[in-house]
Steps between C-alpha positions, in 0.01 A plus 500: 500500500584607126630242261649493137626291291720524165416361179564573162220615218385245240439562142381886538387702174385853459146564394362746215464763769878421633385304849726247595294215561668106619484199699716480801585242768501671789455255827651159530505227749806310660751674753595829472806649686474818694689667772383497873478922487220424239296262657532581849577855481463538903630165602164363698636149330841546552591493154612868405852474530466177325696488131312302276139386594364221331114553410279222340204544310272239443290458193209555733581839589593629231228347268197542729199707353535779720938547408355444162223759455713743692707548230254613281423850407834640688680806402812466306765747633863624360676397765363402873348822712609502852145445583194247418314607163156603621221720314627821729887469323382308160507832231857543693617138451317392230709374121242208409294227630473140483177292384290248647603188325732371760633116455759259635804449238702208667587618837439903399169730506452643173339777432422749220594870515535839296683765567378860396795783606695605216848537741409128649472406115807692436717325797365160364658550166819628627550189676272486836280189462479290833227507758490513862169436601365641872286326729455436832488184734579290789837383617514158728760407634485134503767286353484238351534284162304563123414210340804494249699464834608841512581713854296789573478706784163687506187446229312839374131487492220707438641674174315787371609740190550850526670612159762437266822707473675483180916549597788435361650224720506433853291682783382791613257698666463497913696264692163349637479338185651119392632493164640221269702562223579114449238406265613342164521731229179417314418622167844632419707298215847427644649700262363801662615374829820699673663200510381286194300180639648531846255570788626696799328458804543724777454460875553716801733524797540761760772642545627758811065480493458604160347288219718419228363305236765289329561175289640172693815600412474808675375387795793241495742762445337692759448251770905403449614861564230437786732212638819674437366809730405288754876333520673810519271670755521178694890520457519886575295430846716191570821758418341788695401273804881333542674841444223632831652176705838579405431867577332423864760208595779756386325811705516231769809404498610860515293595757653215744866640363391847648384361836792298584716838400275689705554250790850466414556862537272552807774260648784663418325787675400354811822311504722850503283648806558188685846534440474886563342395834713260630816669433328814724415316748843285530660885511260632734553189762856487432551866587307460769657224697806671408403823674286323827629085554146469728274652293248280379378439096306246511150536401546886480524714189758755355310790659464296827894381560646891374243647780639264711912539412449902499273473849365853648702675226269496216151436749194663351663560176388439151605171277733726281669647802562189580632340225720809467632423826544176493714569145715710689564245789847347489603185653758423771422804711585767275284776417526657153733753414305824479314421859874470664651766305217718659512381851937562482472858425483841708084559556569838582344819295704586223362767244759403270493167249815396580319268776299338232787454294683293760177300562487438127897474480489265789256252365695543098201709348648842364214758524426709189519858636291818392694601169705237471 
């Protein structure tokens, strides 16, 4: 995994041939705070969604002889390369290098460097003058507790130096890389400082799974609007969820009013046949035990008793013969008007109308006559 960290150069000069040649602090000890994309980039830990990841240090890490000597000799670069400094991409990479006097200044590696590029040398004097130094190591994840009684969450061990980027402030480079921007600003008078003596220290927090590096402030301010969010999305759901129950119980509601209208009507339906039935068969029995005293209703239907009233009369005839018969049927013994006006008159041949004018006179029907 590729490292940096960020400190500032100390007491540089420029030689007779124009190199830039200082000091720097470039490692320290302690805890350093990163995000969980940065140290466990594909979550085998279950740390990369993780905002702020607290990594500790120890003197013996990053003071051992082999952290130490690693340092030595390492490229100095304008800016991290997306990739390791190695002797194939060195000409490419290349501004400087640092020497081999390496030594422990309180709890940071110092170390001695030069830096050769003319447009490195250039971006130093127009303002560019911290370090980020890259290097690889070891991430455990093992909480636990330094011995100032501070929290950690993982220790990094096995430090070794790759090169040293001069930037401007804060990271860059690959997003394999850690990078801390926190360290004090040494070797700078306060009056050079952005802010006179004030020191601004600057921590990450993710955000919709982004990194955003921030003061405490920030992440305060941040972590409230955070809170708001979640009280309004919680009230929205809470709105949303009683204006579905009033929805469904409404729905419900309706849906029972349309059934017992459906019913209701289905009823009023059934209830009007009934009625349609019963007052046809009261005329149809009534009609007939006007027309035959003996004949007998019970048990029978329409069809049945009018067969029975009309007897050999309508035999072997259809159901609307019938019932036209039947229609035509008078009570008390009289038969209708047209039959008897029929059965009165003279049956003999007449080629004339005048016969079926006095049938149709007879019975009170006027008949409408060829160009009348």
């Amino acid at each position: 995994m590729q490292l940096y960290d960020a400190v500032t150069l100390g007491e540089p000069r420029l030689t007779r041939d124009g190199y830039l040649v200082a000091d720097a602090k470039i490692a320290r000890t302690g805890i350093q705070l990163y995000t969980g994309k940065e140290v466990d980039p594909e979550n085998k830990q279950g740390w990369r969604d993780k905002a702020v990841v607290r990594v500790f240090r120890p003197e013996s890490e990053v003071f051992s002889t082999d952290a130490l000597a690693s340092f030595a000799h390492r490229p100095v670069t304008n800016d991290h390369p997306a990739e390791a400094v190695s002797a194939a991409n060195w000409k490419a990479h290349s501004v400087g290098m640092t020497g081999n006097e390496i030594a422990r200044d309180g709890e940071y590696i110092r170390v001695p460097m030069v830096v050769m590029d003319q447009a490195a040398i250039a971006d130093w004097k127009a303002g560019k003058r911290e370090l980020s130094c890259g290097y690889e190591s070891k991430i455990v994840f093992d909480a636990g507790t330094t011995p100032t009684g501070e929290a950690y969450d993982a220790i990094q061990t096995d430090i070794r130096g790759n090169h040293l980027a001069i930037v401007a402030r804060g990271r860059a480079g690959s997003e394999c890389r850690i990078g801390d921007q926190d360290a004090p600003f040494a070797g700078r008078k306060p009056a050079s400082l952005p802010h006179g003596d004030r020191r601004m220290t600057l921590k990450t927090i993710t955000v919709d799974g982004l990194p955003v590096e921030t003061t405490d402030a920030g992440i305060a301010a941040i972590e409230k609007l955070r809170g708001l969010l979640t009280v309004s999305d919680a009230a929205l759901t809470a709105e949303k969820t009683a204006h579905e129950q009033t929805k469904a119980e409404k729905d419900a509601e309706l849906a029972k009013k349309d059934g017992e209208l459906e019913e209701a009507k289905k009823k009023v339906i059934e209830d009007a046949a009934l009625d349609a039935l019963v007052a046809d068969r009261a005329a149809v029995v009534t009609k007939a035990k006007a027309l035959d005293p003996n004949v007998v209703t019970d048990g029978k239907s329409n069809a049945e008793i009018k067969k029975a009233v009309l007897g050999d009369a309508v035999k072997g005839k259809s159901d609307a013969y019938i019932d036209a018969a039947w229609d035509l049927k008078v009570v008390d013994g009289k038969d209708d008007t047209i039959r008897n006006a029929i059965q009165s008159q003279d049956h003999s041949v007449n080629s004339s109308d005048a016969w079926n004018d006095n049938v149709f006179a007879s019975a009170g029907v006027t008949q409408l006559k060829k160009g009348a």
